[in-house]
PDB file of C-alpha atoms in Angstrom:
ATOM      1  CA  MET A 180      -6.978  27.263  26.043  1.00 61.00           C
ATOM      2  CA  ASN A 181      -6.043  23.487  26.981  1.00 81.00           C
ATOM      3  CA  ARG A 182      -5.469  21.609  24.733  1.00 86.00           C
ATOM      4  CA  LYS A 183      -7.212  17.993  26.012  1.00 85.00           C
ATOM      5  CA  GLN A 184      -9.960  20.142  26.326  1.00 85.00           C
ATOM      6  CA  LEU A 185      -9.941  21.558  22.726  1.00 89.00           C
ATOM      7  CA  ILE A 186      -9.817  18.152  21.506  1.00 91.00           C
ATOM      8  CA  VAL A 187     -12.832  16.615  23.511  1.00 89.00           C
ATOM      9  CA  TYR A 188     -14.785  19.605  22.751  1.00 92.00           C
ATOM     10  CA  LEU A 189     -14.021  19.253  19.105  1.00 93.00           C
ATOM     11  CA  ILE A 190     -15.118  15.411  19.140  1.00 95.00           C
ATOM     12  CA  LEU A 191     -18.130  15.990  20.875  1.00 94.00           C
ATOM     13  CA  LEU A 192     -19.354  19.123  18.262  1.00 95.00           C
ATOM     14  CA  ALA A 193     -18.366  16.707  15.521  1.00 96.00           C
ATOM     15  CA  GLY A 194     -20.803  14.042  17.033  1.00 96.00           C
ATOM     16  CA  TYR A 195     -22.803  16.721  16.942  1.00 95.00           C
ATOM     17  CA  ALA A 196     -22.998  18.012  13.524  1.00 96.00           C
ATOM     18  CA  LEU A 197     -22.433  14.680  12.148  1.00 96.00           C
ATOM     19  CA  SER A 198     -26.203  13.671  13.876  1.00 94.00           C
ATOM     20  CA  ALA A 199     -27.557  16.431  12.406  1.00 93.00           C
ATOM     21  CA  PHE A 200     -26.474  15.496   9.216  1.00 95.00           C
ATOM     22  CA  ALA A 201     -27.849  11.609   9.317  1.00 93.00           C
ATOM     23  CA  THR A 202     -31.331  13.333  10.931  1.00 89.00           C
ATOM     24  CA  TYR A 203     -32.047  15.798   8.115  1.00 87.00           C
ATOM     25  CA  ALA A 204     -30.209  13.145   4.784  1.00 88.00           C
ATOM     26  CA  PHE A 205     -31.559  10.135   6.166  1.00 88.00           C
ATOM     27  CA  PHE A 206     -34.992  10.384   9.147  1.00 84.00           C
ATOM     28  CA  MET A 207     -36.430  13.937   7.258  1.00 81.00           C
ATOM     29  CA  ASP A 208     -39.588  12.173   6.526  1.00 78.00           C
ATOM     30  CA  GLU A 209     -40.109  10.150   8.986  1.00 78.00           C
ATOM     31  CA  LEU A 210     -39.870  12.840  11.551  1.00 77.00           C
ATOM     32  CA  ALA A 211     -42.192  14.638   9.827  1.00 78.00           C
ATOM     33  CA  ALA A 212     -43.858  12.283   9.842  1.00 77.00           C
ATOM     34  CA  SER A 213     -44.007  11.616  13.696  1.00 74.00           C
ATOM     35  CA  ILE A 214     -45.567  14.742  13.806  1.00 76.00           C
ATOM     36  CA  GLY A 215     -48.635  14.895  11.773  1.00 77.00           C
ATOM     37  CA  ILE A 216     -47.072  16.629   8.960  1.00 78.00           C
ATOM     38  CA  LEU A 217     -45.776  15.536   5.489  1.00 78.00           C
ATOM     39  CA  MET A 218     -42.173  16.876   4.245  1.00 75.00           C
ATOM     40  CA  PRO A 219     -42.519  19.470   1.868  1.00 77.00           C
ATOM     41  CA  ASP A 220     -40.891  18.855  -1.594  1.00 78.00           C
ATOM     42  CA  MET A 221     -37.700  21.235  -1.217  1.00 77.00           C
ATOM     43  CA  SER A 222     -36.352  20.862  -4.480  1.00 85.00           C
ATOM     44  CA  VAL A 223     -33.012  19.973  -3.143  1.00 85.00           C
ATOM     45  CA  PRO A 224     -31.413  16.410  -2.276  1.00 87.00           C
ATOM     46  CA  ASP A 225     -31.955  15.584   1.420  1.00 85.00           C
ATOM     47  CA  TRP A 226     -28.176  15.179   1.877  1.00 89.00           C
ATOM     48  CA  VAL A 227     -27.572  18.561   0.974  1.00 91.00           C
ATOM     49  CA  LEU A 228     -30.311  19.568   3.642  1.00 89.00           C
ATOM     50  CA  GLY A 229     -28.376  17.500   5.829  1.00 91.00           C
ATOM     51  CA  LEU A 230     -24.647  19.097   4.731  1.00 94.00           C
ATOM     52  CA  VAL A 231     -26.657  23.166   5.221  1.00 93.00           C
ATOM     53  CA  ASN A 232     -27.515  21.980   9.065  1.00 93.00           C
ATOM     54  CA  ALA A 233     -24.704  20.223   9.924  1.00 95.00           C
ATOM     55  CA  GLY A 234     -22.452  23.199   8.763  1.00 95.00           C
ATOM     56  CA  THR A 235     -24.666  25.504  10.871  1.00 95.00           C
ATOM     57  CA  VAL A 236     -24.454  23.358  13.890  1.00 95.00           C
ATOM     58  CA  PHE A 237     -20.530  23.218  12.902  1.00 93.00           C
ATOM     59  CA  VAL A 238     -20.155  27.067  12.580  1.00 95.00           C
ATOM     60  CA  LEU A 239     -23.010  28.395  15.767  1.00 95.00           C
ATOM     61  CA  TYR A 240     -22.436  25.846  18.314  1.00 94.00           C
ATOM     62  CA  GLY A 241     -18.441  26.136  17.370  1.00 94.00           C
ATOM     63  CA  LEU A 242     -18.395  30.078  17.837  1.00 95.00           C
ATOM     64  CA  PHE A 243     -20.591  29.491  20.690  1.00 95.00           C
ATOM     65  CA  GLY A 244     -18.690  26.612  22.656  1.00 92.00           C
ATOM     66  CA  LEU A 245     -15.316  28.428  22.100  1.00 91.00           C
ATOM     67  CA  ALA A 246     -17.003  31.202  23.756  1.00 93.00           C
ATOM     68  CA  GLY A 247     -17.990  29.049  26.508  1.00 90.00           C
ATOM     69  CA  LEU A 248     -14.682  27.491  27.177  1.00 88.00           C
ATOM     70  CA  TRP A 249     -13.709  31.115  26.956  1.00 89.00           C
ATOM     71  CA  PHE A 250     -15.509  32.237  29.796  1.00 91.00           C
ATOM     72  CA  ALA A 251     -14.479  28.710  31.690  1.00 87.00           C
ATOM     73  CA  ARG A 252     -11.240  29.259  31.752  1.00 86.00           C
ATOM     74  CA  LYS A 253     -11.227  33.043  32.764  1.00 90.00           C
ATOM     75  CA  LEU A 254     -14.004  32.067  35.577  1.00 90.00           C
ATOM     76  CA  GLU A 255     -11.647  28.788  36.592  1.00 86.00           C
ATOM     77  CA  LEU A 256     -14.033  26.725  35.960  1.00 83.00           C
ATOM     78  CA  PRO A 257     -13.207  22.892  34.992  1.00 80.00           C
ATOM     79  CA  GLY A 258     -14.412  23.549  31.292  1.00 79.00           C
ATOM     80  CA  ILE A 259     -15.687  20.483  28.985  1.00 81.00           C
ATOM     81  CA  PHE A 260     -14.277  17.975  31.816  1.00 77.00           C
ATOM     82  CA  SER A 261     -12.699  17.428  34.906  1.00 75.00           C
ATOM     83  CA  GLU A 262      -9.006  16.529  34.167  1.00 74.00           C
ATOM     84  CA  ASP A 263      -8.891  15.411  37.892  1.00 77.00           C
ATOM     85  CA  GLY A 264     -12.014  13.517  37.413  1.00 74.00           C
ATOM     86  CA  ASN A 265     -12.230   9.563  37.177  1.00 81.00           C
ATOM     87  CA  TRP A 266     -13.939   7.341  35.644  1.00 78.00           C
ATOM     88  CA  ARG A 267     -16.460   7.054  38.438  1.00 81.00           C
ATOM     89  CA  ARG A 268     -16.731  10.846  38.594  1.00 80.00           C
ATOM     90  CA  TRP A 269     -17.173  11.155  34.179  1.00 78.00           C
ATOM     91  CA  PHE A 270     -19.410   8.039  33.743  1.00 86.00           C
ATOM     92  CA  VAL A 271     -20.574   5.897  36.291  1.00 90.00           C
ATOM     93  CA  ILE A 272     -22.201   8.962  38.449  1.00 89.00           C
ATOM     94  CA  PRO A 273     -23.676  10.312  35.083  1.00 90.00           C
ATOM     95  CA  LEU A 274     -25.000   6.864  34.237  1.00 94.00           C
ATOM     96  CA  VAL A 275     -26.997   6.197  37.333  1.00 95.00           C
ATOM     97  CA  LEU A 276     -28.001   9.377  37.741  1.00 95.00           C
ATOM     98  CA  GLY A 277     -29.909   8.884  33.935  1.00 95.00           C
ATOM     99  CA  LEU A 278     -31.086   6.211  35.203  1.00 96.00           C
ATOM    100  CA  VAL A 279     -32.841   7.308  38.358  1.00 97.00           C
ATOM    101  CA  CYS A 280     -33.901  10.371  35.736  1.00 95.00           C
ATOM    102  CA  GLY A 281     -35.236   7.892  33.772  1.00 91.00           C
ATOM    103  CA  VAL A 282     -37.178   5.724  35.712  1.00 93.00           C
ATOM    104  CA  PHE A 283     -38.686   8.485  37.810  1.00 92.00           C
ATOM    105  CA  ILE A 284     -40.069   9.978  34.195  1.00 88.00           C
ATOM    106  CA  ILE A 285     -41.160   6.636  33.225  1.00 87.00           C
ATOM    107  CA  VAL A 286     -43.240   6.008  36.812  1.00 90.00           C
ATOM    108  CA  GLY A 287     -44.747   9.041  36.302  1.00 87.00           C
ATOM    109  CA  ASP A 288     -45.439   8.963  33.101  1.00 86.00           C
ATOM    110  CA  LEU A 289     -47.643   5.632  34.144  1.00 86.00           C
ATOM    111  CA  LEU A 290     -49.088   7.206  37.070  1.00 86.00           C
ATOM    112  CA  PHE A 291     -50.564  10.277  35.628  1.00 85.00           C
ATOM    113  CA  ALA A 292     -51.576   8.964  32.205  1.00 81.00           C
ATOM    114  CA  PRO A 293     -55.215   7.453  34.000  1.00 81.00           C
ATOM    115  CA  ILE A 294     -55.682  11.331  35.445  1.00 80.00           C
ATOM    116  CA  ASN A 295     -54.524  13.633  32.951  1.00 78.00           C
ATOM    117  CA  GLY A 296     -56.304  15.007  29.978  1.00 72.00           C
ATOM    118  CA  PHE A 297     -53.842  13.295  27.316  1.00 73.00           C
ATOM    119  CA  GLY A 298     -52.960  10.236  28.732  1.00 76.00           C
ATOM    120  CA  ARG A 299     -49.453   8.958  28.251  1.00 78.00           C
ATOM    121  CA  PHE A 300     -46.123  10.650  26.761  1.00 76.00           C
ATOM    122  CA  PRO A 301     -46.510  10.730  23.103  1.00 71.00           C
ATOM    123  CA  HIS A 302     -43.253   8.289  21.806  1.00 69.00           C
ATOM    124  CA  PRO A 303     -42.132   8.959  17.803  1.00 64.00           C
ATOM    125  CA  THR A 304     -41.857   5.193  15.733  1.00 68.00           C
ATOM    126  CA  PHE A 305     -38.363   4.100  15.374  1.00 67.00           C
ATOM    127  CA  PRO A 306     -36.879   5.668  12.287  1.00 63.00           C
ATOM    128  CA  ARG A 307     -36.520   2.437   9.598  1.00 65.00           C
ATOM    129  CA  LEU A 308     -34.125   3.773   6.716  1.00 58.00           C
ATOM    130  CA  HIS A 309     -34.771   0.148   4.416  1.00 53.00           C
ATOM    131  CA  SER A 310     -38.679   1.086   4.455  1.00 52.00           C
ATOM    132  CA  ARG A 311     -37.608   4.940   3.623  1.00 51.00           C
ATOM    133  CA  ILE A 312     -35.321   3.547   0.510  1.00 50.00           C
ATOM    134  CA  HIS A 313     -38.125   1.471  -1.502  1.00 50.00           C
ATOM    135  CA  GLN A 314     -40.834   4.351  -1.150  1.00 54.00           C
ATOM    136  CA  ARG A 315     -39.033   6.770  -2.384  1.00 54.00           C
ATOM    137  CA  GLY A 316     -36.414   5.469  -4.490  1.00 51.00           C
ATOM    138  CA  HIS A 317     -32.723   6.864  -4.742  1.00 49.00           C
ATOM    139  CA  ARG A 318     -32.413  10.092  -5.524  1.00 49.00           C
TER     140      ARG A 318
END
């Protein structure tokens, strides 16, 4: 396996595991409340749930990703990124495509909200760490 591809993959995997940890350790109550349920008392601290989920992400997605890298090499696909690419190919084109798709989703939401049966797309509120600490206290 190419060393650069593996390093980029491990950095992305670590970022994903860190995001899973932060979600469960700091924002679990807000996420549960955004779908209208209360989080039951698990009798373990939130940071333990975060570590378990981060470990699960790291192991499961790590194995699947390594298998994907192996298959990409066998099928002569570029892998995580194309090494002959440049800034335009890696960042500008995906950024423009994301912006265009986002605009289409927003315009479609505004146009079809009056005629569909459920209104606009639901958007959860942005989680606030400060209020959560004061509500539950430090664990």
